[in-house]
PDB file of C-alpha atoms and ligand atoms in Angstrom:
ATOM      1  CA  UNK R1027     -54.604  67.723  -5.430  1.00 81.00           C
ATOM      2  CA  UNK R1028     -56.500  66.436  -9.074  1.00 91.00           C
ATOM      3  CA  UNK R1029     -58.658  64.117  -8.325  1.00 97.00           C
ATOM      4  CA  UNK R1030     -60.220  61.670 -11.105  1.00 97.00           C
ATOM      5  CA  UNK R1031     -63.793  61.765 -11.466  1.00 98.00           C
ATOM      6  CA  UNK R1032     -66.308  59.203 -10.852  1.00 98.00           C
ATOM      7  CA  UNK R1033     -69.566  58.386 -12.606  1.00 98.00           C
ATOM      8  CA  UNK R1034     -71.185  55.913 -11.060  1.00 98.00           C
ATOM      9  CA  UNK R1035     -74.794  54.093 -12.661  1.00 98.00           C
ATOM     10  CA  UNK R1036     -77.297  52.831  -9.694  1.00 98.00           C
ATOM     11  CA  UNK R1037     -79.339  50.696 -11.780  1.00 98.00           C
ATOM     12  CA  UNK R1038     -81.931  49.762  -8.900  1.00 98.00           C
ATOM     13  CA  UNK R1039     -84.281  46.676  -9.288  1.00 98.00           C
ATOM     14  CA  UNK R1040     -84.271  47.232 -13.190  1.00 98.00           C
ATOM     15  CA  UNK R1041     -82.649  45.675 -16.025  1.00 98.00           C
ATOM     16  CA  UNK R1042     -83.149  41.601 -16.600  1.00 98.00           C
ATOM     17  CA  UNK R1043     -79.566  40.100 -17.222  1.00 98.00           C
ATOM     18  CA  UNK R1044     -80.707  40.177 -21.034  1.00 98.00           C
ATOM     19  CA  UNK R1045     -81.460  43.821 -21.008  1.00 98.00           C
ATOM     20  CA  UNK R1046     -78.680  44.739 -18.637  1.00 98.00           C
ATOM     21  CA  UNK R1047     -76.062  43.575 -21.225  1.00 98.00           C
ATOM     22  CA  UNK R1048     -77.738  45.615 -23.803  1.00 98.00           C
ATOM     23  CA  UNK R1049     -77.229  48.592 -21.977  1.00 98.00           C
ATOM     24  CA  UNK R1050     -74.035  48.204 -20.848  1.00 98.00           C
ATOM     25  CA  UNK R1051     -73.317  46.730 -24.376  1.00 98.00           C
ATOM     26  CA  UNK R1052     -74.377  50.571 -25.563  1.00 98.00           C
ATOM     27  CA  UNK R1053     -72.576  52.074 -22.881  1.00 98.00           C
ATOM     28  CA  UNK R1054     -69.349  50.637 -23.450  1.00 98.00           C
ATOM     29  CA  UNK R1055     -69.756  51.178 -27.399  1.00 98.00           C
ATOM     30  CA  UNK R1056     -69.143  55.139 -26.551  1.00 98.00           C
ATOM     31  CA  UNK R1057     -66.860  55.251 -23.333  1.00 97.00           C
ATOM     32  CA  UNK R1058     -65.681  51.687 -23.033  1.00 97.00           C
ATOM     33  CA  UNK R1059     -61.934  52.556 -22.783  1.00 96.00           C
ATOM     34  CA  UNK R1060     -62.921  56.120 -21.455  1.00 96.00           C
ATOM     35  CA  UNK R1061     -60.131  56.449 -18.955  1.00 96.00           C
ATOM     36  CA  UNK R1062     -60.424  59.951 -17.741  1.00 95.00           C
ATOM     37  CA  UNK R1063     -62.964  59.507 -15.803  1.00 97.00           C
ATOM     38  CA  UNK R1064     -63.693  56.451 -13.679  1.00 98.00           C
ATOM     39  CA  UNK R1065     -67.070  55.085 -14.454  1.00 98.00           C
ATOM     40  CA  UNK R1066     -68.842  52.242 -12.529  1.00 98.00           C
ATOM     41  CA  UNK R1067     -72.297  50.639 -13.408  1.00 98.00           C
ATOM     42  CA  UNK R1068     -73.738  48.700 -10.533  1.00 99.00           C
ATOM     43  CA  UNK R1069     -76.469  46.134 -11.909  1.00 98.00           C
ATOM     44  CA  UNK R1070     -78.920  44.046  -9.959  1.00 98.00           C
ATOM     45  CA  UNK R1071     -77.287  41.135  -8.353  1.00 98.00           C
ATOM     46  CA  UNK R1072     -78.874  39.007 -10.975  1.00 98.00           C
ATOM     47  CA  UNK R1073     -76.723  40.475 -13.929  1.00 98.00           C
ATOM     48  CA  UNK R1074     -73.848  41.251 -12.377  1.00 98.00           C
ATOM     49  CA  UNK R1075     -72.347  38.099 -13.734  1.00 98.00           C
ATOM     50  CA  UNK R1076     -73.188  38.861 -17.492  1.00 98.00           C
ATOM     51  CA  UNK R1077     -72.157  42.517 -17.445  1.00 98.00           C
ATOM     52  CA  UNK R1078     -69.034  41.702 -16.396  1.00 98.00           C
ATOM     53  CA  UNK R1079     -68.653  39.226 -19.411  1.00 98.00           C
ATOM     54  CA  UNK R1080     -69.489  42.651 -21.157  1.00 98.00           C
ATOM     55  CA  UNK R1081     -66.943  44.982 -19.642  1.00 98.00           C
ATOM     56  CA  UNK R1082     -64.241  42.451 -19.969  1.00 98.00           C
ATOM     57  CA  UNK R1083     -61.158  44.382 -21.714  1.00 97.00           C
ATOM     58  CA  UNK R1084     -62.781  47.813 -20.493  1.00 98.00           C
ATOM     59  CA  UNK R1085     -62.083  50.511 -18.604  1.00 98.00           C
ATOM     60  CA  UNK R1086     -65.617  50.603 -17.140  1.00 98.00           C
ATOM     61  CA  UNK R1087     -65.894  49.136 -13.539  1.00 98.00           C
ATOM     62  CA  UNK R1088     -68.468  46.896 -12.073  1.00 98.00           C
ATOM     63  CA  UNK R1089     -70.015  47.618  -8.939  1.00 98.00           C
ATOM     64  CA  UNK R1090     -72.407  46.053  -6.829  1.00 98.00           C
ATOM     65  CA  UNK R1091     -75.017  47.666  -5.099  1.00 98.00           C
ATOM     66  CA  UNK R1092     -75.273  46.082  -1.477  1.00 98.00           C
ATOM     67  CA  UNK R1093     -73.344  43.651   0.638  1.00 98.00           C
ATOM     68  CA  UNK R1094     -73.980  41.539   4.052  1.00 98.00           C
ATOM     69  CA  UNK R1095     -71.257  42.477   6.104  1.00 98.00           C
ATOM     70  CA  UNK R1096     -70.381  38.748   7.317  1.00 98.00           C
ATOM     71  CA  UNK R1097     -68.268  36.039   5.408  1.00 97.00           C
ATOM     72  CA  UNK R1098     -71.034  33.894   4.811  1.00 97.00           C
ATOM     73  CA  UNK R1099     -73.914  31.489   6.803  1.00 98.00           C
ATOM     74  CA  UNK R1100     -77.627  31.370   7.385  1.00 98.00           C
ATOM     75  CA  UNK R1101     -78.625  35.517   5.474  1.00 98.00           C
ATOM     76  CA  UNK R1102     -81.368  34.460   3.351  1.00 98.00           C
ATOM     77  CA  UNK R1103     -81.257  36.761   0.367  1.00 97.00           C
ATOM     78  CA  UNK R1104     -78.343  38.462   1.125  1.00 98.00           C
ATOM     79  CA  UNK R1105     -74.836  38.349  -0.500  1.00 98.00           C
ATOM     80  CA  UNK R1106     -71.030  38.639   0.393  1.00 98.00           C
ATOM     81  CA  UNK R1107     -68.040  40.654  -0.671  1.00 98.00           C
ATOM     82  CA  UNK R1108     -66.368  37.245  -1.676  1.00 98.00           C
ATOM     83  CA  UNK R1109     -69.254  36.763  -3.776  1.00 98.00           C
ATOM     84  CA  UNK R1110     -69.068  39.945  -5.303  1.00 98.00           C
ATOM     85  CA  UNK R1111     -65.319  39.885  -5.981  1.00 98.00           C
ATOM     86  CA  UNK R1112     -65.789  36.540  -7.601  1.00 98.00           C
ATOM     87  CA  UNK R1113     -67.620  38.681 -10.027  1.00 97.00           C
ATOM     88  CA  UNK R1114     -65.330  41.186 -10.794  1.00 97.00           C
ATOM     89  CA  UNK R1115     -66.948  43.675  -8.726  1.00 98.00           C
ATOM     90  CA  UNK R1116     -64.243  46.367  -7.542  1.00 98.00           C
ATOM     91  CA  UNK R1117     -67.361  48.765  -6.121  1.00 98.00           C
ATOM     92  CA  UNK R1118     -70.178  48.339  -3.814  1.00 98.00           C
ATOM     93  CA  UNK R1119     -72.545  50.722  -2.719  1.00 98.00           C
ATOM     94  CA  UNK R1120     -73.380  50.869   1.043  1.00 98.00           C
ATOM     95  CA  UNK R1121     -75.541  53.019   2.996  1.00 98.00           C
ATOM     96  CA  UNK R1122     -77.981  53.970  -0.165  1.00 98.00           C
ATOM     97  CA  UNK R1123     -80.853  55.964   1.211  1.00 98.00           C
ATOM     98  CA  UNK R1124     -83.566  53.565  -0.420  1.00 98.00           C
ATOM     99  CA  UNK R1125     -81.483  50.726   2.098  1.00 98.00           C
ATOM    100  CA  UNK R1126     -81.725  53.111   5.411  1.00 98.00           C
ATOM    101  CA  UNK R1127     -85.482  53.986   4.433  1.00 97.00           C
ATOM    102  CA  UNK R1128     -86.820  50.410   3.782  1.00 97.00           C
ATOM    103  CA  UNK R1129     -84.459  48.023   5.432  1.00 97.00           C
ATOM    104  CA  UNK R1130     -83.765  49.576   8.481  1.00 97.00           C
ATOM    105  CA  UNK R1131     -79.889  49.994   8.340  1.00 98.00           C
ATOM    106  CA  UNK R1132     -78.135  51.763  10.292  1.00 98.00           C
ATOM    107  CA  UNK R1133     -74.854  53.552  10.871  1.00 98.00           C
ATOM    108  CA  UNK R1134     -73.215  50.605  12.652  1.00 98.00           C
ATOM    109  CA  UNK R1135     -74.876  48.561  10.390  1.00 98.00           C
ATOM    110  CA  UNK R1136     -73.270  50.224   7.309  1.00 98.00           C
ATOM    111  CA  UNK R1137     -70.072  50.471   8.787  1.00 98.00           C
ATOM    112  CA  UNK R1138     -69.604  46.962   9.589  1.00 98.00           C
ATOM    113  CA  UNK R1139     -70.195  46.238   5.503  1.00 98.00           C
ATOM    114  CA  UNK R1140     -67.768  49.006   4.708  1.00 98.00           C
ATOM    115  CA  UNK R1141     -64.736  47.394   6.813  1.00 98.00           C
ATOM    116  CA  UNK R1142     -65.937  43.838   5.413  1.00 98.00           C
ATOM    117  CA  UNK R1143     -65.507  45.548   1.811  1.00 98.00           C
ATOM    118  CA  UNK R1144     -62.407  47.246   2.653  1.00 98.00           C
ATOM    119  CA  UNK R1145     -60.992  43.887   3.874  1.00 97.00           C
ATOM    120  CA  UNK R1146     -61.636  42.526   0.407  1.00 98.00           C
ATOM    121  CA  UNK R1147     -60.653  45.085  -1.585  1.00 97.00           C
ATOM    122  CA  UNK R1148     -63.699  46.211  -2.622  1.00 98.00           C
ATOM    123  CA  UNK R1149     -64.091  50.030  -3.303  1.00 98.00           C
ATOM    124  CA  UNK R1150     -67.243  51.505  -1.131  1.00 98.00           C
ATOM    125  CA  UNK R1151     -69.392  53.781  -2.297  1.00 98.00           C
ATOM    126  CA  UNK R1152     -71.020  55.616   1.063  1.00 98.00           C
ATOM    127  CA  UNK R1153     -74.115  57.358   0.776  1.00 98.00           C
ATOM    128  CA  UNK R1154     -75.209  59.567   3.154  1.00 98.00           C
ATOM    129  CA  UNK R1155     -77.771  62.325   2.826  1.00 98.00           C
ATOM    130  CA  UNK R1156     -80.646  64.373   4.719  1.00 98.00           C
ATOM    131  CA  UNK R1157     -83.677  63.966   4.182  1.00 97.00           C
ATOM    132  CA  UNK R1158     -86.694  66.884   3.728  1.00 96.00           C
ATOM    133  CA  UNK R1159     -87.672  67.068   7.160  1.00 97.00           C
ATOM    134  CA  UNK R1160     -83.844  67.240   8.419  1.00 97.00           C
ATOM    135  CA  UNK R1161     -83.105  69.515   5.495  1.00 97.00           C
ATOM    136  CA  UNK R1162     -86.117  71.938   6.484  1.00 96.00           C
ATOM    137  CA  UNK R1163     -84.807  71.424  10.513  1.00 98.00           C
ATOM    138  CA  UNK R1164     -81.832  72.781   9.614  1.00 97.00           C
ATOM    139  CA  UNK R1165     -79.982  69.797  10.566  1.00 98.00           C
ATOM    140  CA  UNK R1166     -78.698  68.941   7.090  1.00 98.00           C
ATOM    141  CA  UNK R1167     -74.856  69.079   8.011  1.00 98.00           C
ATOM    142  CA  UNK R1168     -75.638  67.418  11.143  1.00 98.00           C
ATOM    143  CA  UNK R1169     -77.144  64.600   9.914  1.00 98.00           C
ATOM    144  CA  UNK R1170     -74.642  64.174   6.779  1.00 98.00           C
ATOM    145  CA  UNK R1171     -71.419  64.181   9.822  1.00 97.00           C
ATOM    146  CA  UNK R1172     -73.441  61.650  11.547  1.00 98.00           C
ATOM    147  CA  UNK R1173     -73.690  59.464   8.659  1.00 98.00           C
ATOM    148  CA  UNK R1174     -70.515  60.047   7.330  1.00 98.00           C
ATOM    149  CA  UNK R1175     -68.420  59.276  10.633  1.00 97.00           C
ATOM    150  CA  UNK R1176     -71.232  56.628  11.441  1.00 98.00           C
ATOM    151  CA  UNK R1177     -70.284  55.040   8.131  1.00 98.00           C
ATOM    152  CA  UNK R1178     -66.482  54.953   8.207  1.00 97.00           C
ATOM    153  CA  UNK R1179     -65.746  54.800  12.409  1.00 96.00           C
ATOM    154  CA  UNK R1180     -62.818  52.285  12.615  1.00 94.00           C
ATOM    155  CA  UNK R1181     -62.004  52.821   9.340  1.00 96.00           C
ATOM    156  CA  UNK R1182     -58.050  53.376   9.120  1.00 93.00           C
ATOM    157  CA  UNK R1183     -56.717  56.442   7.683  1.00 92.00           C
ATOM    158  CA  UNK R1184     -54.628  55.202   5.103  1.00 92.00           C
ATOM    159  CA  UNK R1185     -58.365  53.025   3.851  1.00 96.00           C
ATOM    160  CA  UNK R1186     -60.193  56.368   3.772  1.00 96.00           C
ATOM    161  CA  UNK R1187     -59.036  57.347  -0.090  1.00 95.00           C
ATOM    162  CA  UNK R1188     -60.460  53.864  -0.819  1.00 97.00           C
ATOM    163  CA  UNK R1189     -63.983  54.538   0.123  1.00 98.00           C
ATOM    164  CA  UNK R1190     -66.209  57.089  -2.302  1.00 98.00           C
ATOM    165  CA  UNK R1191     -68.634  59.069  -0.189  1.00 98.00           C
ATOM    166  CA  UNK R1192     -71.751  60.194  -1.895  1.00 98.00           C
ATOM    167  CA  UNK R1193     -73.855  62.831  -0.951  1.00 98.00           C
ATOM    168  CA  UNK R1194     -77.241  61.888  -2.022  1.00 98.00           C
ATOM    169  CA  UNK R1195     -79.900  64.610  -0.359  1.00 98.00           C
ATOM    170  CA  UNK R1196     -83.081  61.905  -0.085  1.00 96.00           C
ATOM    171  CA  UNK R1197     -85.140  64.913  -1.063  1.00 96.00           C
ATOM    172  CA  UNK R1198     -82.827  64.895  -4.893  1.00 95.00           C
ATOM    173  CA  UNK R1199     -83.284  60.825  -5.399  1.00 95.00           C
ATOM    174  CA  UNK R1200     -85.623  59.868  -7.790  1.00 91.00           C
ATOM    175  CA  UNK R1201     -87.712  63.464  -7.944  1.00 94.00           C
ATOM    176  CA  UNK R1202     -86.393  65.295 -10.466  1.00 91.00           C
ATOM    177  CA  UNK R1203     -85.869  68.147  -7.830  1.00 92.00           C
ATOM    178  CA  UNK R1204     -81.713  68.613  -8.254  1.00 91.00           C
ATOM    179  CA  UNK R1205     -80.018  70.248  -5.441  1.00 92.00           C
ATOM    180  CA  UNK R1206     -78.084  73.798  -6.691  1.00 96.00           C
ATOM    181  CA  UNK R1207     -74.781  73.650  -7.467  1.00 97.00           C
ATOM    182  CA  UNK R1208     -74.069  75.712  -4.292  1.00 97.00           C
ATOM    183  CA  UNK R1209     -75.778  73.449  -2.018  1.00 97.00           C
ATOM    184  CA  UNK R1210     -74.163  70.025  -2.926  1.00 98.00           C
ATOM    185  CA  UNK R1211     -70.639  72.125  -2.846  1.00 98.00           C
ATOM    186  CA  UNK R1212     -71.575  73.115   0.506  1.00 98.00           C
ATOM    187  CA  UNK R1213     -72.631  69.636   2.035  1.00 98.00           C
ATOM    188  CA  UNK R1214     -69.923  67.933  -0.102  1.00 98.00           C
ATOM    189  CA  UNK R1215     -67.379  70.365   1.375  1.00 98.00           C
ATOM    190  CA  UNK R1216     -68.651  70.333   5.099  1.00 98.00           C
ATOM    191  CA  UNK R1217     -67.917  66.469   4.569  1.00 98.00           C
ATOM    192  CA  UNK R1218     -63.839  67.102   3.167  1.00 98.00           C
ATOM    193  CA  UNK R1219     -63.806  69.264   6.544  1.00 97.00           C
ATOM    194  CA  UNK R1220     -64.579  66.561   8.730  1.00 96.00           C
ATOM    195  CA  UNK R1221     -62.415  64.133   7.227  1.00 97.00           C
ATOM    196  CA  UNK R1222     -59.635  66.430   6.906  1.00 96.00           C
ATOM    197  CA  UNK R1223     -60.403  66.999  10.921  1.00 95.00           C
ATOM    198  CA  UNK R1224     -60.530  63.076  11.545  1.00 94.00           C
ATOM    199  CA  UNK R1225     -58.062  62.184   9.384  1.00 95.00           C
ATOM    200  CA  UNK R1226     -55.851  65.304   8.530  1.00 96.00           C
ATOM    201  CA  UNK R1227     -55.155  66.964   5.557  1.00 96.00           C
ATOM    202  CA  UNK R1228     -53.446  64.922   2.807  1.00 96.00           C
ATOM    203  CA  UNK R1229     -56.243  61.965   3.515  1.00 96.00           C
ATOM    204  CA  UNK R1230     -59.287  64.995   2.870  1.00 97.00           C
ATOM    205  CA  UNK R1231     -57.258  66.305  -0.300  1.00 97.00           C
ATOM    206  CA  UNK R1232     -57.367  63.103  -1.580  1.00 97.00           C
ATOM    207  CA  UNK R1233     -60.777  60.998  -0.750  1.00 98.00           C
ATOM    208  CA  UNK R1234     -63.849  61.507  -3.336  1.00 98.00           C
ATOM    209  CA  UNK R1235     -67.130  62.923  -2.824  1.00 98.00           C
ATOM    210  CA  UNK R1236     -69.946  62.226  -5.385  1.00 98.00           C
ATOM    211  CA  UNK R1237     -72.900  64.272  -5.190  1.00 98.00           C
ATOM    212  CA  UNK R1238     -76.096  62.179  -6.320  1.00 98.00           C
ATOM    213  CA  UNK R1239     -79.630  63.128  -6.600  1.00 97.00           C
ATOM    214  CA  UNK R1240     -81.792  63.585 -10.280  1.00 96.00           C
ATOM    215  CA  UNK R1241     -78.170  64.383 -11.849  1.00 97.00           C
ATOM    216  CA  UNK R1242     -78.964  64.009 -15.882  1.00 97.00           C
ATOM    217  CA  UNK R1243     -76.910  65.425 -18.490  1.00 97.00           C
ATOM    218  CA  UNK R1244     -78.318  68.786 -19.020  1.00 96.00           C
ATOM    219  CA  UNK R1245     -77.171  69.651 -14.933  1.00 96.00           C
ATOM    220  CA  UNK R1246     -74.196  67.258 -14.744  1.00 97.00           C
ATOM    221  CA  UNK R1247     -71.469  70.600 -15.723  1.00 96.00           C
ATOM    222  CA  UNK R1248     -72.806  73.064 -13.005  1.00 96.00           C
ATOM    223  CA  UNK R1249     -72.572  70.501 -10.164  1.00 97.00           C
ATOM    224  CA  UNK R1250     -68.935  69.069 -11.617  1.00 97.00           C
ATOM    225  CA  UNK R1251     -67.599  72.221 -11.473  1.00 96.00           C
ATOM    226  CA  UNK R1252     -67.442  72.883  -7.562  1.00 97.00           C
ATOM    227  CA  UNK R1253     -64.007  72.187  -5.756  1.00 97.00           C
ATOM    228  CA  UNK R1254     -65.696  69.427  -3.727  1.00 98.00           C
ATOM    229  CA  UNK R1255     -67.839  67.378  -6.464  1.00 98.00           C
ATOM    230  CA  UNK R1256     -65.844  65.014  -7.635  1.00 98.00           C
ATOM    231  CA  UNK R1257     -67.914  63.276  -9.649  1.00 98.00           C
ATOM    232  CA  UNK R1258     -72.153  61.850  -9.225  1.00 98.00           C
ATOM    233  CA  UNK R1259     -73.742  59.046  -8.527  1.00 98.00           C
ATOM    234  CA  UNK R1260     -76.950  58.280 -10.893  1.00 98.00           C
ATOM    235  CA  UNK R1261     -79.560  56.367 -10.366  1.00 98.00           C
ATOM    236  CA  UNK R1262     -82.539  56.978 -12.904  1.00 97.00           C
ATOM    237  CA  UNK R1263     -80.546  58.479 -15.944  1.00 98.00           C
ATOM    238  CA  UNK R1264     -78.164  55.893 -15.861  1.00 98.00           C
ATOM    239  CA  UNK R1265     -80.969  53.539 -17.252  1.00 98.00           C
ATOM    240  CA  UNK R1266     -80.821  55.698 -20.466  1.00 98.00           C
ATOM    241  CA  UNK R1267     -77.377  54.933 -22.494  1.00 98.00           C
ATOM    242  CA  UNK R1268     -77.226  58.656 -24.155  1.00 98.00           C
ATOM    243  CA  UNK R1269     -77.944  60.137 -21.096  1.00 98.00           C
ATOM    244  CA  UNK R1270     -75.182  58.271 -19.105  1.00 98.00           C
ATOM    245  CA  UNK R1271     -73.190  58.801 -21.914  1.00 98.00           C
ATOM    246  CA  UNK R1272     -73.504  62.269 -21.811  1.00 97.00           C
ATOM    247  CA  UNK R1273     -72.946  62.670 -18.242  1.00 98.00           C
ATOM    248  CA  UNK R1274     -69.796  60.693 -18.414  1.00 97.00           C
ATOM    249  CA  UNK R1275     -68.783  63.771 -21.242  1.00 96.00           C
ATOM    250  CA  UNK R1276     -69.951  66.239 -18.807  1.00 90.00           C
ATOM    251  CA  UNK R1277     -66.993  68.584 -19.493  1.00 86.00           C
ATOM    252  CA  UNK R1278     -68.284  68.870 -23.344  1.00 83.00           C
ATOM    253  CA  UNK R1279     -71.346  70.662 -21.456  1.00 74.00           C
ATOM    254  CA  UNK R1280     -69.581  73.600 -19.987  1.00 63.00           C
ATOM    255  CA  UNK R1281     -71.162  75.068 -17.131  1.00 59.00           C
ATOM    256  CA  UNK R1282     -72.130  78.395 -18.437  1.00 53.00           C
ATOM    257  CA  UNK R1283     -74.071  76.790 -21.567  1.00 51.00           C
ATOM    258  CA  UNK R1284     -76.285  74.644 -19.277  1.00 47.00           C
ATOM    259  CA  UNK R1285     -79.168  76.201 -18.436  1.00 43.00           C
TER     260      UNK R1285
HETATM  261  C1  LIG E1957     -79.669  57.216  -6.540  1.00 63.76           C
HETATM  262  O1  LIG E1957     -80.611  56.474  -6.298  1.00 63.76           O
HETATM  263  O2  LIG E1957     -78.542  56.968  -6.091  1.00 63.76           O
HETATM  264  C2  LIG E1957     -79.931  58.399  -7.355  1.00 63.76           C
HETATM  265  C3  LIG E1957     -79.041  59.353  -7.366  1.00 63.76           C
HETATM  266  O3  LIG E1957     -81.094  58.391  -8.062  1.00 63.76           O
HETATM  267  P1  LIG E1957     -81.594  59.497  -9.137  1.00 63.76           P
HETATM  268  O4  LIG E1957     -80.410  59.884  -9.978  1.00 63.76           O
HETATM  269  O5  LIG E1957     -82.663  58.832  -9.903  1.00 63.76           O
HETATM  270  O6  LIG E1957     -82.087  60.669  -8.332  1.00 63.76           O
END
């Protein structure tokens, strides 16, 4: 079954509202209307209102990058989907490794926020991922299954092809160490088996799986081109406009010219 691609910008705690404009100002000026692929940048809270000024008329989607899983009430700091729809978000990340490391959240935790997303039609992104210590255990697939029927338990079949899953090894994020082709196809296809067991066959052909972890546009091709990969989640190149750019035009890299 084809399946679009996704490219998908974690910007982090970076960008002011001024500088997050720019850069989705110079990201739109090359693949505004790019509709082959789906692309989502994901801003701070704090500019999500002015890039979406910016990617009115586009193509390109606007994503948040966390969510409290209730309607509203007393969650200092925290934000709702309504509150994120109300910006135009259609994405929201949930589960992000950087969130399960320094805020405690867990798989029930994360799975409340990704029915409250699903309930207002907002697409989420679910990251799961090993980290070093698991991965070096040998309980890398068992920790990803955990995660990934943690994340979406309750979910209903027919909401599955809404939700993104992205693999993000902890070990990849931020360190410049990339996972091999081979090993993100075979986390990324481990996870298609256990929907596909969960929620049968035509659910698995059709649900996306990201792989994300120090993806830049020199590595973007080799990854792309296994079955499962369906597209990457960035977080530090997606700060750089040619570098997003040129992962978004990964298939002008072919695989066997990337080093
Ligand atoms: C991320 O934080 O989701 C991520 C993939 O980061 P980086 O690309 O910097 O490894």
């Amino acid at each position: 079954m084809f399946r679009k691609k996704v490219i998908a910008g974690n910007w982090k705690m970076n960008k002011t509202a001024t500088e997050a404009v720019t850069l989705a100002k110079d990201i739109i000026d090359e693949v505004g209307r790019e509709t082959s692929v789906d692309i989502v940048l994901c801003p701070p809270f704090t500019a999500l209102s002015a890039v979406a000024h910016v990617l009115e008329g586009q193509a390109v989607k606007l994503g948040g990058q966390n969510m409290h899983p209730a309607k509203n009430g007393a969650y200092t700091g925290e934000i709702s989907a309504e509150m994120l729809r109300t910006l135009y978000a259609t994405h929201v990340i949930l589960g992000h490794s950087e969130r399960r490391t320094y805020f405690c959240e867990t798989d029930a935790f994360i799975n409340q926020k990704v029915v409250t997303a699903l309930a207002h039609e907002l697409k989420p992104i679910l990251c799961v991922g090993e980290t070093l210590a698991e991965r070096e255990a040998g309980a890398t697939l068992a920790v990803v299954q955990r995660h990934v029927e943690g994340g979406l338990s309750g979910v209903k079949p027919e909401q599955i092809t809404t939700v993104i899953i992205a693999y993000e090894p902890v070990w990849a994020i931020g360190t410049g160490e990339v996972a091999t082709p081979e090993d993100a196809q075979e986390v990324c296809g481990a996870i298609r088996g256990r929907v596909l067991e969960t929620f049968g066959a035509d659910v698995a052909a059709a649900v996306r799986i990201l792989y994300g972890g120090s993806v830049k546009s020199s590595n973007v091709a080799s990854i792309m081109a296994k079955p499962d990969v369906d597209g990457a989640l960035i977080g530090g190149a997606s700060l750089d406009p040619d570098e997003f750019v040129g992962i978004v035009r990964f298939r002008l890299h072919p695989p066997e010219l990337v080093s």
